[in-house]
Every structure is written in C-alpha cells, then in structure tokens.
Amino acid sequence: MPPRASSAVGSSVFNLTGLLQSLPSAVRSQAFTKCSTCLFSTTPALEAKASSRKRKARRHIDPYRLAQARQRKAANLARQKVLNAERKLALGDPVRSRPTPFIESLHSPASLETVKESYLNYLLKQEELKQTLEYSRWLTEPLPESNQLPGANDNLAERIKEHADSHENATKALLAITSLESGSSKDRTRANVQRCIGEFGRHNTDKLLPPRLLSKRAPSPSSSAENAAVEIPKRIGQDTGSPEVQIAILTTKINVLADNLHKKDKSNKRNLRLMVHKRQKLMAYLRRRDRGGARWQNIMDKLGLNDAMWKGEISL
C-alpha cells in the first residue's frame, strides 16, 4: 500500500490562492480574465463600471455663459410683456368707448346746459310745451262781463294782471318739472337715445353720407329697364331700426351701465354682457354689409369704437 501524502504536501497542492499570488502580475491578470470552465469575465466588468462613471461625470458649466443666458431670457420676457401691452392697447377695450366729443356730450354734466334747451323730460318737445302753455293761457284768460251793468268791468285790468302773474308762475313750474336737471339718470338716458336716433338715423344721414358701396358682380341699375323702374321708397318718420342707430343706442346704455356697475351686481353684469354681445353682432353685420364704408367710419369716429368690440370672442 502506497504511503498517504502528508498534510503539508496536501496544503501546498490545493492552496491556489498562495499559488496565484506567487505568480507575476501579467500572468495573474490573464488568470483573472476568463475562467477555463465557464468563460466568465471577472475584472473587465469592474473596469467597464469605472469607465462609465468617468463618462457620466458632470460637465463644467461656465458661469459667465449662464449669466448671459439668463440676461437674454429676462430681456425677451420683458420685451414680450411690452408687446402684449401694446397689442392690448391697440385692440382697445371691448366695453368702454374712447373719449370723443359725442360720447362726452352724453355723460358730461357741462353738456346738460346745451342739451336741456332741445330735449325735455317725459319725451316732450319745446314746441309741444309752448303750444300747451299758450292753450292753457287762452283757456284761463279773464274775459269782460257780458252784462252791461255799470261797474261790472272795473276790476278787469286787475284780473288780467293777476292772471298774467299766475300764468308766469305756472310756466316756470312746468319748465322746472320738464327740465332734464330735475330728472333721473333714466330720463337723461332716454334723451340720449333720442339724440342717437337724430344723429345716426338714416332719415338724416342719407343727406350727408354717400351710399353704400356696390359689388362689382352686382348688375348696375341702368343695365335693365326693370331695375331702372324700381324706386326705393322714402322713409316715413324717424329711423330707429338701422344697425348704426341700434349700435349707438347700445353704446349709450353700455357706457351708463359700466359706470354704475358694482362688484356684486350679478344681474346688471349679465345685462351688460348681453348688450355687449348684441352690439358685437350688429357691428359685425354692419362691417360685412357696408364693407368699411362711410357709415362704418362715421360710427367708429363719433362713438369711439375699436376693433375689440367686434373682433373675436369677448369675455367679461
């Protein structure tokens, strides 16, 4: 029986760690690269992780370039804010009108002195009031007695003088009652509506403004005998239904309501929204029909209207 190997010999044979440490570095790296049985890589994975960490290192940021970028961004934002304000100012307010002489005459207290001479309360006119006063004076004027008794007409002159004084007092009282100074804002708005009808009604503007522009595709009136024979009927009375008159009336009411609108007044805010959208529809219709002609320019200049009142969507 062969002799059994001693423990010292066995430890020196199977101690691979000491054997590998005794090898040179080049041989040791080759030994750790791949296993002979499973071909598994050991150290290259660690080297790949280390190299990826080096690649993902944070890039150096220049603080000077970063400050320049921030300055450019701040300048662009400031310029954008200025441009938006200019566009909003050019577009205008969709509710309030620009101050024009006609708009200021509708609301300024100083213009009441000139308006009250032509317009009165309760839809009265100066001619009607004068005729009523003359008729009342004629009815109450004292007449001489019909009997011829002596001394019957001695106090006739005194009665005529008393009648003249009382008629003068009654005239002053009626003028004070029917004056716009003693009326409410509703009465002044009613008078302003009458002014809008007289200013923009076609029974007056047809004599001053040129007719609407005709399309080139539309046949001319002189092209056929039938068209030439058709006559446009004349207007009877005041014009209250044309779009420019309705726009002027709505503008007057909108300005009054916007000046007296409170924060929690939801009912009047809804009424204001309805009137603004109704005016927008009328302006778009007049713009489409008149093609930016004389009537369109007339209401835009006198009422102080702008593009924000008829373009796009209006949100209040």
PDB file of C-alpha atoms in Angstrom:
ATOM      1  CA  MET A   1       0.000   0.000   0.000  1.00  0.00           C
ATOM      2  CA  PRO A   2       1.492   3.325  -1.071  1.00  0.00           C
ATOM      3  CA  PRO A   3       2.141   5.808   1.625  1.00  0.00           C
ATOM      4  CA  ARG A   4      -0.542   8.589   2.189  1.00  0.00           C
ATOM      5  CA  ALA A   5       0.525  12.117   1.385  1.00  0.00           C
ATOM      6  CA  SER A   6       1.169  14.259   4.337  1.00  0.00           C
ATOM      7  CA  SER A   7      -0.999  17.251   5.268  1.00  0.00           C
ATOM      8  CA  ALA A   8       1.766  19.736   4.433  1.00  0.00           C
ATOM      9  CA  VAL A   9       2.022  18.378   0.906  1.00  0.00           C
ATOM     10  CA  GLY A  10      -1.755  18.473   0.507  1.00  0.00           C
ATOM     11  CA  SER A  11      -1.983  22.049   1.636  1.00  0.00           C
ATOM     12  CA  SER A  12       0.721  23.101  -0.789  1.00  0.00           C
ATOM     13  CA  VAL A  13      -1.020  21.307  -3.677  1.00  0.00           C
ATOM     14  CA  PHE A  14      -4.565  22.613  -3.173  1.00  0.00           C
ATOM     15  CA  ASN A  15      -3.753  26.149  -1.896  1.00  0.00           C
ATOM     16  CA  LEU A  16      -4.474  28.011  -5.174  1.00  0.00           C
ATOM     17  CA  THR A  17      -4.559  31.431  -3.545  1.00  0.00           C
ATOM     18  CA  GLY A  18      -0.981  31.290  -2.472  1.00  0.00           C
ATOM     19  CA  LEU A  19      -0.005  29.850  -5.843  1.00  0.00           C
ATOM     20  CA  LEU A  20      -1.669  32.685  -7.754  1.00  0.00           C
ATOM     21  CA  GLN A  21      -0.144  35.304  -5.509  1.00  0.00           C
ATOM     22  CA  SER A  22       3.253  33.892  -6.227  1.00  0.00           C
ATOM     23  CA  LEU A  23       2.717  34.334  -9.986  1.00  0.00           C
ATOM     24  CA  PRO A  24       3.841  37.514 -11.775  1.00  0.00           C
ATOM     25  CA  SER A  25       1.317  40.364 -12.392  1.00  0.00           C
ATOM     26  CA  ALA A  26       0.936  39.699 -16.161  1.00  0.00           C
ATOM     27  CA  VAL A  27       0.122  36.035 -15.595  1.00  0.00           C
ATOM     28  CA  ARG A  28      -2.176  36.946 -12.719  1.00  0.00           C
ATOM     29  CA  SER A  29      -4.266  39.314 -14.922  1.00  0.00           C
ATOM     30  CA  GLN A  30      -4.590  36.635 -17.571  1.00  0.00           C
ATOM     31  CA  ALA A  31      -5.716  34.181 -14.918  1.00  0.00           C
ATOM     32  CA  PHE A  32      -8.442  36.568 -13.671  1.00  0.00           C
ATOM     33  CA  THR A  33      -9.743  37.446 -17.129  1.00  0.00           C
ATOM     34  CA  LYS A  34     -11.584  34.294 -18.092  1.00  0.00           C
ATOM     35  CA  CYS A  35     -12.384  31.067 -16.318  1.00  0.00           C
ATOM     36  CA  SER A  36     -11.453  27.879 -18.143  1.00  0.00           C
ATOM     37  CA  THR A  37     -14.701  26.104 -17.268  1.00  0.00           C
ATOM     38  CA  CYS A  38     -17.466  28.730 -17.715  1.00  0.00           C
ATOM     39  CA  LEU A  39     -15.612  31.500 -19.609  1.00  0.00           C
ATOM     40  CA  PHE A  40     -16.979  34.073 -17.142  1.00  0.00           C
ATOM     41  CA  SER A  41     -15.372  37.547 -17.135  1.00  0.00           C
ATOM     42  CA  THR A  42     -14.484  38.935 -13.728  1.00  0.00           C
ATOM     43  CA  THR A  43     -12.346  42.082 -13.814  1.00  0.00           C
ATOM     44  CA  PRO A  44     -13.477  43.652 -17.153  1.00  0.00           C
ATOM     45  CA  ALA A  45     -16.976  44.275 -15.698  1.00  0.00           C
ATOM     46  CA  LEU A  46     -15.463  46.288 -12.880  1.00  0.00           C
ATOM     47  CA  GLU A  47     -13.338  48.229 -15.347  1.00  0.00           C
ATOM     48  CA  ALA A  48     -16.433  48.976 -17.513  1.00  0.00           C
ATOM     49  CA  LYS A  49     -18.298  50.366 -14.497  1.00  0.00           C
ATOM     50  CA  ALA A  50     -15.395  52.582 -13.596  1.00  0.00           C
ATOM     51  CA  SER A  51     -15.128  53.906 -17.169  1.00  0.00           C
ATOM     52  CA  SER A  52     -18.901  54.613 -17.326  1.00  0.00           C
ATOM     53  CA  ARG A  53     -18.640  56.581 -14.127  1.00  0.00           C
ATOM     54  CA  LYS A  54     -15.906  58.641 -15.663  1.00  0.00           C
ATOM     55  CA  ARG A  55     -18.040  59.294 -18.777  1.00  0.00           C
ATOM     56  CA  LYS A  56     -21.056  60.413 -16.708  1.00  0.00           C
ATOM     57  CA  ALA A  57     -19.074  62.942 -14.819  1.00  0.00           C
ATOM     58  CA  ARG A  58     -20.749  66.397 -14.687  1.00  0.00           C
ATOM     59  CA  ARG A  59     -19.696  68.727 -17.424  1.00  0.00           C
ATOM     60  CA  HIS A  60     -18.173  72.004 -16.447  1.00  0.00           C
ATOM     61  CA  ILE A  61     -20.629  74.919 -16.723  1.00  0.00           C
ATOM     62  CA  ASP A  62     -19.279  78.327 -17.456  1.00  0.00           C
ATOM     63  CA  PRO A  63     -20.893  80.825 -15.030  1.00  0.00           C
ATOM     64  CA  TYR A  64     -20.327  83.680 -17.487  1.00  0.00           C
ATOM     65  CA  ARG A  65     -22.287  81.941 -20.234  1.00  0.00           C
ATOM     66  CA  LEU A  66     -25.024  81.008 -17.755  1.00  0.00           C
ATOM     67  CA  ALA A  67     -25.374  84.645 -16.680  1.00  0.00           C
ATOM     68  CA  GLN A  68     -25.584  85.731 -20.317  1.00  0.00           C
ATOM     69  CA  ALA A  69     -28.363  83.205 -20.998  1.00  0.00           C
ATOM     70  CA  ARG A  70     -30.319  84.450 -18.003  1.00  0.00           C
ATOM     71  CA  GLN A  71     -29.960  88.049 -19.152  1.00  0.00           C
ATOM     72  CA  ARG A  72     -31.207  87.161 -22.630  1.00  0.00           C
ATOM     73  CA  LYS A  73     -34.211  85.337 -21.175  1.00  0.00           C
ATOM     74  CA  ALA A  74     -35.088  88.271 -18.911  1.00  0.00           C
ATOM     75  CA  ALA A  75     -34.798  90.701 -21.830  1.00  0.00           C
ATOM     76  CA  ASN A  76     -37.044  88.516 -24.019  1.00  0.00           C
ATOM     77  CA  LEU A  77     -39.682  88.235 -21.304  1.00  0.00           C
ATOM     78  CA  ALA A  78     -39.660  91.989 -20.727  1.00  0.00           C
ATOM     79  CA  ARG A  79     -39.997  92.671 -24.447  1.00  0.00           C
ATOM     80  CA  GLN A  80     -42.829  90.155 -24.715  1.00  0.00           C
ATOM     81  CA  LYS A  81     -44.649  91.891 -21.873  1.00  0.00           C
ATOM     82  CA  VAL A  82     -44.298  95.286 -23.575  1.00  0.00           C
ATOM     83  CA  LEU A  83     -45.543  93.904 -26.905  1.00  0.00           C
ATOM     84  CA  ASN A  84     -48.572  92.295 -25.265  1.00  0.00           C
ATOM     85  CA  ALA A  85     -49.439  95.580 -23.563  1.00  0.00           C
ATOM     86  CA  GLU A  86     -49.113  97.446 -26.872  1.00  0.00           C
ATOM     87  CA  ARG A  87     -51.318  94.911 -28.672  1.00  0.00           C
ATOM     88  CA  LYS A  88     -53.933  95.117 -25.931  1.00  0.00           C
ATOM     89  CA  LEU A  89     -53.870  98.911 -26.040  1.00  0.00           C
ATOM     90  CA  ALA A  90     -54.163  98.948 -29.829  1.00  0.00           C
ATOM     91  CA  LEU A  91     -57.023  96.472 -29.755  1.00  0.00           C
ATOM     92  CA  GLY A  92     -58.904  98.542 -27.183  1.00  0.00           C
ATOM     93  CA  ASP A  93     -61.492  97.847 -24.510  1.00  0.00           C
ATOM     94  CA  PRO A  94     -64.467  95.690 -25.595  1.00  0.00           C
ATOM     95  CA  VAL A  95     -66.830  97.572 -23.249  1.00  0.00           C
ATOM     96  CA  ARG A  96     -65.904 101.234 -22.816  1.00  0.00           C
ATOM     97  CA  SER A  97     -65.645 103.672 -25.682  1.00  0.00           C
ATOM     98  CA  ARG A  98     -62.799 106.049 -26.404  1.00  0.00           C
ATOM     99  CA  PRO A  99     -63.444 109.664 -25.323  1.00  0.00           C
ATOM    100  CA  THR A 100     -64.937 111.511 -28.294  1.00  0.00           C
ATOM    101  CA  PRO A 101     -66.939 114.769 -28.371  1.00  0.00           C
ATOM    102  CA  PHE A 102     -70.223 112.935 -28.892  1.00  0.00           C
ATOM    103  CA  ILE A 103     -69.555 110.416 -26.086  1.00  0.00           C
ATOM    104  CA  GLU A 104     -68.512 113.166 -23.703  1.00  0.00           C
ATOM    105  CA  SER A 105     -71.655 115.134 -24.547  1.00  0.00           C
ATOM    106  CA  LEU A 106     -73.735 112.129 -23.498  1.00  0.00           C
ATOM    107  CA  HIS A 107     -72.285 111.872 -19.999  1.00  0.00           C
ATOM    108  CA  SER A 108     -70.581 115.129 -19.006  1.00  0.00           C
ATOM    109  CA  PRO A 109     -72.660 117.385 -16.707  1.00  0.00           C
ATOM    110  CA  ALA A 110     -71.443 120.509 -18.514  1.00  0.00           C
ATOM    111  CA  SER A 111     -73.153 119.464 -21.749  1.00  0.00           C
ATOM    112  CA  LEU A 112     -76.529 119.362 -19.975  1.00  0.00           C
ATOM    113  CA  GLU A 113     -76.859 123.112 -20.376  1.00  0.00           C
ATOM    114  CA  THR A 114     -76.927 122.819 -24.158  1.00  0.00           C
ATOM    115  CA  VAL A 115     -78.987 119.625 -24.305  1.00  0.00           C
ATOM    116  CA  LYS A 116     -81.784 120.764 -21.988  1.00  0.00           C
ATOM    117  CA  GLU A 117     -82.763 123.513 -24.434  1.00  0.00           C
ATOM    118  CA  SER A 118     -83.652 120.964 -27.131  1.00  0.00           C
ATOM    119  CA  TYR A 119     -84.706 117.914 -25.075  1.00  0.00           C
ATOM    120  CA  LEU A 120     -87.147 117.736 -22.173  1.00  0.00           C
ATOM    121  CA  ASN A 121     -88.360 115.105 -19.742  1.00  0.00           C
ATOM    122  CA  TYR A 122     -91.227 112.690 -20.435  1.00  0.00           C
ATOM    123  CA  LEU A 123     -90.404 112.663 -24.179  1.00  0.00           C
ATOM    124  CA  LEU A 124     -91.706 116.218 -24.582  1.00  0.00           C
ATOM    125  CA  LYS A 125     -90.539 118.766 -27.127  1.00  0.00           C
ATOM    126  CA  GLN A 126     -90.201 122.504 -26.843  1.00  0.00           C
ATOM    127  CA  GLU A 127     -92.883 123.158 -29.466  1.00  0.00           C
ATOM    128  CA  GLU A 128     -95.376 120.909 -27.676  1.00  0.00           C
ATOM    129  CA  LEU A 129     -94.715 122.618 -24.350  1.00  0.00           C
ATOM    130  CA  LYS A 130     -95.135 126.080 -25.868  1.00  0.00           C
ATOM    131  CA  GLN A 131     -98.410 125.114 -27.531  1.00  0.00           C
ATOM    132  CA  THR A 132     -99.699 123.651 -24.267  1.00  0.00           C
ATOM    133  CA  LEU A 133     -98.823 126.802 -22.326  1.00  0.00           C
ATOM    134  CA  GLU A 134    -100.453 129.034 -24.903  1.00  0.00           C
ATOM    135  CA  TYR A 135    -103.602 126.922 -24.887  1.00  0.00           C
ATOM    136  CA  SER A 136    -103.806 126.973 -21.081  1.00  0.00           C
ATOM    137  CA  ARG A 137    -103.326 130.755 -21.040  1.00  0.00           C
ATOM    138  CA  TRP A 138    -106.121 131.162 -23.562  1.00  0.00           C
ATOM    139  CA  LEU A 139    -108.428 128.947 -21.523  1.00  0.00           C
ATOM    140  CA  THR A 140    -107.847 130.762 -18.223  1.00  0.00           C
ATOM    141  CA  GLU A 141    -107.682 134.307 -19.565  1.00  0.00           C
ATOM    142  CA  PRO A 142    -110.331 136.546 -17.917  1.00  0.00           C
ATOM    143  CA  LEU A 143    -112.990 137.983 -20.243  1.00  0.00           C
ATOM    144  CA  PRO A 144    -115.160 141.068 -19.829  1.00  0.00           C
ATOM    145  CA  GLU A 145    -118.606 140.572 -18.337  1.00  0.00           C
ATOM    146  CA  SER A 146    -121.399 140.024 -20.805  1.00  0.00           C
ATOM    147  CA  ASN A 147    -123.949 142.163 -18.891  1.00  0.00           C
ATOM    148  CA  GLN A 148    -123.790 145.922 -19.281  1.00  0.00           C
ATOM    149  CA  LEU A 149    -124.314 146.826 -15.647  1.00  0.00           C
ATOM    150  CA  PRO A 150    -122.367 149.868 -14.503  1.00  0.00           C
ATOM    151  CA  GLY A 151    -119.148 148.943 -12.599  1.00  0.00           C
ATOM    152  CA  ALA A 152    -119.109 145.316 -13.773  1.00  0.00           C
ATOM    153  CA  ASN A 153    -115.760 145.609 -15.603  1.00  0.00           C
ATOM    154  CA  ASP A 154    -113.971 147.905 -13.187  1.00  0.00           C
ATOM    155  CA  ASN A 155    -111.652 145.172 -11.837  1.00  0.00           C
ATOM    156  CA  LEU A 156    -110.970 143.604 -15.279  1.00  0.00           C
ATOM    157  CA  ALA A 157    -107.471 145.077 -15.511  1.00  0.00           C
ATOM    158  CA  GLU A 158    -106.597 143.732 -12.078  1.00  0.00           C
ATOM    159  CA  ARG A 159    -107.839 140.261 -13.000  1.00  0.00           C
ATOM    160  CA  ILE A 160    -105.809 140.296 -16.224  1.00  0.00           C
ATOM    161  CA  LYS A 161    -102.681 141.258 -14.294  1.00  0.00           C
ATOM    162  CA  GLU A 162    -103.253 138.537 -11.714  1.00  0.00           C
ATOM    163  CA  HIS A 163    -103.797 136.035 -14.499  1.00  0.00           C
ATOM    164  CA  ALA A 164    -100.526 137.056 -16.197  1.00  0.00           C
ATOM    165  CA  ASP A 165     -98.619 136.634 -12.921  1.00  0.00           C
ATOM    166  CA  SER A 166    -100.157 133.235 -12.223  1.00  0.00           C
ATOM    167  CA  HIS A 167     -99.515 132.117 -15.794  1.00  0.00           C
ATOM    168  CA  GLU A 168     -95.858 133.132 -15.492  1.00  0.00           C
ATOM    169  CA  ASN A 169     -95.527 131.150 -12.265  1.00  0.00           C
ATOM    170  CA  ALA A 170     -97.168 128.132 -13.879  1.00  0.00           C
ATOM    171  CA  THR A 171     -94.794 128.399 -16.853  1.00  0.00           C
ATOM    172  CA  LYS A 172     -91.761 128.424 -14.562  1.00  0.00           C
ATOM    173  CA  ALA A 173     -93.115 125.420 -12.648  1.00  0.00           C
ATOM    174  CA  LEU A 174     -93.739 123.428 -15.816  1.00  0.00           C
ATOM    175  CA  LEU A 175     -90.290 124.255 -17.178  1.00  0.00           C
ATOM    176  CA  ALA A 176     -88.703 123.124 -13.909  1.00  0.00           C
ATOM    177  CA  ILE A 177     -90.706 119.874 -13.901  1.00  0.00           C
ATOM    178  CA  THR A 178     -89.925 119.005 -17.521  1.00  0.00           C
ATOM    179  CA  SER A 179     -86.256 120.027 -17.362  1.00  0.00           C
ATOM    180  CA  LEU A 180     -83.560 117.348 -17.517  1.00  0.00           C
ATOM    181  CA  GLU A 181     -81.869 118.839 -14.463  1.00  0.00           C
ATOM    182  CA  SER A 182     -84.664 117.576 -12.228  1.00  0.00           C
ATOM    183  CA  GLY A 183     -84.802 114.204 -13.987  1.00  0.00           C
ATOM    184  CA  SER A 184     -83.064 110.976 -13.098  1.00  0.00           C
ATOM    185  CA  SER A 185     -80.343 109.144 -14.986  1.00  0.00           C
ATOM    186  CA  LYS A 186     -83.044 107.121 -16.723  1.00  0.00           C
ATOM    187  CA  ASP A 187     -84.583 110.309 -18.098  1.00  0.00           C
ATOM    188  CA  ARG A 188     -81.203 111.512 -19.354  1.00  0.00           C
ATOM    189  CA  THR A 189     -80.563 108.152 -20.983  1.00  0.00           C
ATOM    190  CA  ARG A 190     -83.931 108.444 -22.732  1.00  0.00           C
ATOM    191  CA  ALA A 191     -82.941 111.873 -24.035  1.00  0.00           C
ATOM    192  CA  ASN A 192     -79.566 110.496 -25.165  1.00  0.00           C
ATOM    193  CA  VAL A 193     -81.363 107.735 -27.070  1.00  0.00           C
ATOM    194  CA  GLN A 194     -83.337 110.392 -28.915  1.00  0.00           C
ATOM    195  CA  ARG A 195     -80.073 112.167 -29.693  1.00  0.00           C
ATOM    196  CA  CYS A 196     -78.591 108.958 -31.098  1.00  0.00           C
ATOM    197  CA  ILE A 197     -81.624 108.487 -33.324  1.00  0.00           C
ATOM    198  CA  GLY A 198     -81.311 112.018 -34.646  1.00  0.00           C
ATOM    199  CA  GLU A 199     -77.538 111.750 -35.107  1.00  0.00           C
ATOM    200  CA  PHE A 200     -77.260 108.328 -36.783  1.00  0.00           C
ATOM    201  CA  GLY A 201     -80.723 107.806 -38.245  1.00  0.00           C
ATOM    202  CA  ARG A 202     -80.750 107.337 -41.989  1.00  0.00           C
ATOM    203  CA  HIS A 203     -83.518 109.897 -42.377  1.00  0.00           C
ATOM    204  CA  ASN A 204     -80.747 112.421 -41.657  1.00  0.00           C
ATOM    205  CA  THR A 205     -77.533 110.665 -42.685  1.00  0.00           C
ATOM    206  CA  ASP A 206     -78.800 109.832 -46.198  1.00  0.00           C
ATOM    207  CA  LYS A 207     -78.493 113.535 -46.998  1.00  0.00           C
ATOM    208  CA  LEU A 208     -74.904 113.757 -45.729  1.00  0.00           C
ATOM    209  CA  LEU A 209     -73.182 110.396 -46.275  1.00  0.00           C
ATOM    210  CA  PRO A 210     -72.577 108.699 -49.643  1.00  0.00           C
ATOM    211  CA  PRO A 211     -74.500 105.494 -50.428  1.00  0.00           C
ATOM    212  CA  ARG A 212     -73.217 102.023 -49.647  1.00  0.00           C
ATOM    213  CA  LEU A 213     -70.522 100.598 -51.910  1.00  0.00           C
ATOM    214  CA  LEU A 214     -71.931  98.236 -54.546  1.00  0.00           C
ATOM    215  CA  SER A 215     -70.340  94.952 -55.533  1.00  0.00           C
ATOM    216  CA  LYS A 216     -68.696  94.663 -58.962  1.00  0.00           C
ATOM    217  CA  ARG A 217     -70.607  91.462 -59.639  1.00  0.00           C
ATOM    218  CA  ALA A 218     -73.980  93.053 -58.942  1.00  0.00           C
ATOM    219  CA  PRO A 219     -75.764  94.392 -62.026  1.00  0.00           C
ATOM    220  CA  SER A 220     -75.973  98.156 -62.283  1.00  0.00           C
ATOM    221  CA  PRO A 221     -79.408  99.819 -62.028  1.00  0.00           C
ATOM    222  CA  SER A 222     -79.121 101.162 -65.580  1.00  0.00           C
ATOM    223  CA  SER A 223     -78.399  97.735 -67.078  1.00  0.00           C
ATOM    224  CA  SER A 224     -82.051  96.722 -67.351  1.00  0.00           C
ATOM    225  CA  ALA A 225     -85.305  98.598 -67.649  1.00  0.00           C
ATOM    226  CA  GLU A 226     -86.864  96.667 -64.770  1.00  0.00           C
ATOM    227  CA  ASN A 227     -84.170  97.659 -62.293  1.00  0.00           C
ATOM    228  CA  ALA A 228     -84.265 101.232 -63.510  1.00  0.00           C
ATOM    229  CA  ALA A 229     -88.030 101.410 -62.944  1.00  0.00           C
ATOM    230  CA  VAL A 230     -87.762 100.246 -59.311  1.00  0.00           C
ATOM    231  CA  GLU A 231     -87.649 103.173 -56.888  1.00  0.00           C
ATOM    232  CA  ILE A 232     -86.522 102.981 -53.297  1.00  0.00           C
ATOM    233  CA  PRO A 233     -89.389 104.040 -51.020  1.00  0.00           C
ATOM    234  CA  LYS A 234     -88.796 107.055 -48.847  1.00  0.00           C
ATOM    235  CA  ARG A 235     -88.645 106.731 -45.100  1.00  0.00           C
ATOM    236  CA  ILE A 236     -91.642 107.895 -43.112  1.00  0.00           C
ATOM    237  CA  GLY A 237     -90.681 109.261 -39.737  1.00  0.00           C
ATOM    238  CA  GLN A 238     -87.512 108.639 -37.776  1.00  0.00           C
ATOM    239  CA  ASP A 239     -85.177 105.743 -38.479  1.00  0.00           C
ATOM    240  CA  THR A 240     -84.839 103.569 -35.370  1.00  0.00           C
ATOM    241  CA  GLY A 241     -84.131 100.145 -36.887  1.00  0.00           C
ATOM    242  CA  SER A 242     -80.901 100.606 -38.859  1.00  0.00           C
ATOM    243  CA  PRO A 243     -77.818  98.874 -37.380  1.00  0.00           C
ATOM    244  CA  GLU A 244     -75.903 102.117 -36.804  1.00  0.00           C
ATOM    245  CA  VAL A 245     -78.769 103.545 -34.717  1.00  0.00           C
ATOM    246  CA  GLN A 246     -79.011 100.347 -32.669  1.00  0.00           C
ATOM    247  CA  ILE A 247     -75.235 100.350 -32.149  1.00  0.00           C
ATOM    248  CA  ALA A 248     -75.352 103.961 -30.932  1.00  0.00           C
ATOM    249  CA  ILE A 249     -78.231 103.231 -28.522  1.00  0.00           C
ATOM    250  CA  LEU A 250     -76.468 100.145 -27.136  1.00  0.00           C
ATOM    251  CA  THR A 251     -73.227 102.087 -26.739  1.00  0.00           C
ATOM    252  CA  THR A 252     -75.034 104.757 -24.728  1.00  0.00           C
ATOM    253  CA  LYS A 253     -76.630 102.192 -22.414  1.00  0.00           C
ATOM    254  CA  ILE A 254     -73.406 100.187 -22.077  1.00  0.00           C
ATOM    255  CA  ASN A 255     -71.400 103.230 -21.004  1.00  0.00           C
ATOM    256  CA  VAL A 256     -74.022 104.197 -18.408  1.00  0.00           C
ATOM    257  CA  LEU A 257     -74.226 100.660 -17.020  1.00  0.00           C
ATOM    258  CA  ALA A 258     -70.441 100.217 -16.949  1.00  0.00           C
ATOM    259  CA  ASP A 259     -70.012 103.452 -14.983  1.00  0.00           C
ATOM    260  CA  ASN A 260     -72.545 102.395 -12.332  1.00  0.00           C
ATOM    261  CA  LEU A 261     -71.698  98.688 -12.107  1.00  0.00           C
ATOM    262  CA  HIS A 262     -70.785  97.281  -8.695  1.00  0.00           C
ATOM    263  CA  LYS A 263     -68.697  94.224  -7.948  1.00  0.00           C
ATOM    264  CA  LYS A 264     -71.517  92.046  -6.601  1.00  0.00           C
ATOM    265  CA  ASP A 265     -74.204  93.242  -9.001  1.00  0.00           C
ATOM    266  CA  LYS A 266     -74.581  89.985 -10.915  1.00  0.00           C
ATOM    267  CA  SER A 267     -77.867  90.877 -12.592  1.00  0.00           C
ATOM    268  CA  ASN A 268     -76.562  94.070 -14.198  1.00  0.00           C
ATOM    269  CA  LYS A 269     -73.310  92.332 -15.083  1.00  0.00           C
ATOM    270  CA  ARG A 270     -75.304  89.770 -17.043  1.00  0.00           C
ATOM    271  CA  ASN A 271     -77.278  92.558 -18.740  1.00  0.00           C
ATOM    272  CA  LEU A 272     -74.022  94.274 -19.630  1.00  0.00           C
ATOM    273  CA  ARG A 273     -72.664  91.058 -21.140  1.00  0.00           C
ATOM    274  CA  LEU A 274     -75.815  90.595 -23.227  1.00  0.00           C
ATOM    275  CA  MET A 275     -75.708  94.149 -24.562  1.00  0.00           C
ATOM    276  CA  VAL A 276     -72.011  93.910 -25.404  1.00  0.00           C
ATOM    277  CA  HIS A 277     -72.505  90.696 -27.390  1.00  0.00           C
ATOM    278  CA  LYS A 278     -75.555  92.118 -29.143  1.00  0.00           C
ATOM    279  CA  ARG A 279     -73.553  95.170 -30.187  1.00  0.00           C
ATOM    280  CA  GLN A 280     -70.771  92.889 -31.413  1.00  0.00           C
ATOM    281  CA  LYS A 281     -73.199  91.077 -33.717  1.00  0.00           C
ATOM    282  CA  LEU A 282     -74.599  94.339 -35.072  1.00  0.00           C
ATOM    283  CA  MET A 283     -71.117  95.742 -35.706  1.00  0.00           C
ATOM    284  CA  ALA A 284     -70.016  92.581 -37.492  1.00  0.00           C
ATOM    285  CA  TYR A 285     -73.164  92.749 -39.647  1.00  0.00           C
ATOM    286  CA  LEU A 286     -72.619  96.426 -40.500  1.00  0.00           C
ATOM    287  CA  ARG A 287     -68.957  95.774 -41.241  1.00  0.00           C
ATOM    288  CA  ARG A 288     -69.891  92.952 -43.586  1.00  0.00           C
ATOM    289  CA  ARG A 289     -72.653  94.901 -45.334  1.00  0.00           C
ATOM    290  CA  ASP A 290     -71.039  98.321 -45.537  1.00  0.00           C
ATOM    291  CA  ARG A 291     -67.517  96.980 -46.297  1.00  0.00           C
ATOM    292  CA  GLY A 292     -65.883  99.649 -44.144  1.00  0.00           C
ATOM    293  CA  GLY A 293     -67.651 102.478 -45.963  1.00  0.00           C
ATOM    294  CA  ALA A 294     -68.837 105.893 -44.859  1.00  0.00           C
ATOM    295  CA  ARG A 295     -71.420 104.698 -42.338  1.00  0.00           C
ATOM    296  CA  TRP A 296     -68.907 102.407 -40.658  1.00  0.00           C
ATOM    297  CA  GLN A 297     -66.304 105.153 -40.381  1.00  0.00           C
ATOM    298  CA  ASN A 298     -68.950 107.564 -39.105  1.00  0.00           C
ATOM    299  CA  ILE A 299     -69.969 105.424 -36.133  1.00  0.00           C
ATOM    300  CA  MET A 300     -66.374 104.388 -35.390  1.00  0.00           C
ATOM    301  CA  ASP A 301     -65.245 108.026 -35.209  1.00  0.00           C
ATOM    302  CA  LYS A 302     -68.214 109.515 -33.364  1.00  0.00           C
ATOM    303  CA  LEU A 303     -68.832 106.703 -30.878  1.00  0.00           C
ATOM    304  CA  GLY A 304     -65.166 105.956 -30.150  1.00  0.00           C
ATOM    305  CA  LEU A 305     -65.466 102.275 -31.051  1.00  0.00           C
ATOM    306  CA  ASN A 306     -62.498  99.966 -31.693  1.00  0.00           C
ATOM    307  CA  ASP A 307     -61.709  96.551 -33.148  1.00  0.00           C
ATOM    308  CA  ALA A 308     -62.017  94.788 -29.785  1.00  0.00           C
ATOM    309  CA  MET A 309     -65.774  95.450 -29.831  1.00  0.00           C
ATOM    310  CA  TRP A 310     -66.495  93.367 -32.915  1.00  0.00           C
ATOM    311  CA  LYS A 311     -63.494  91.087 -33.477  1.00  0.00           C
ATOM    312  CA  GLY A 312     -63.010  87.678 -31.876  1.00  0.00           C
ATOM    313  CA  GLU A 313     -64.563  86.426 -28.656  1.00  0.00           C
ATOM    314  CA  ILE A 314     -65.483  88.858 -25.907  1.00  0.00           C
ATOM    315  CA  SER A 315     -65.198  87.604 -22.325  1.00  0.00           C
ATOM    316  CA  LEU A 316     -66.259  89.735 -19.368  1.00  0.00           C
TER     317      LEU A 316
END
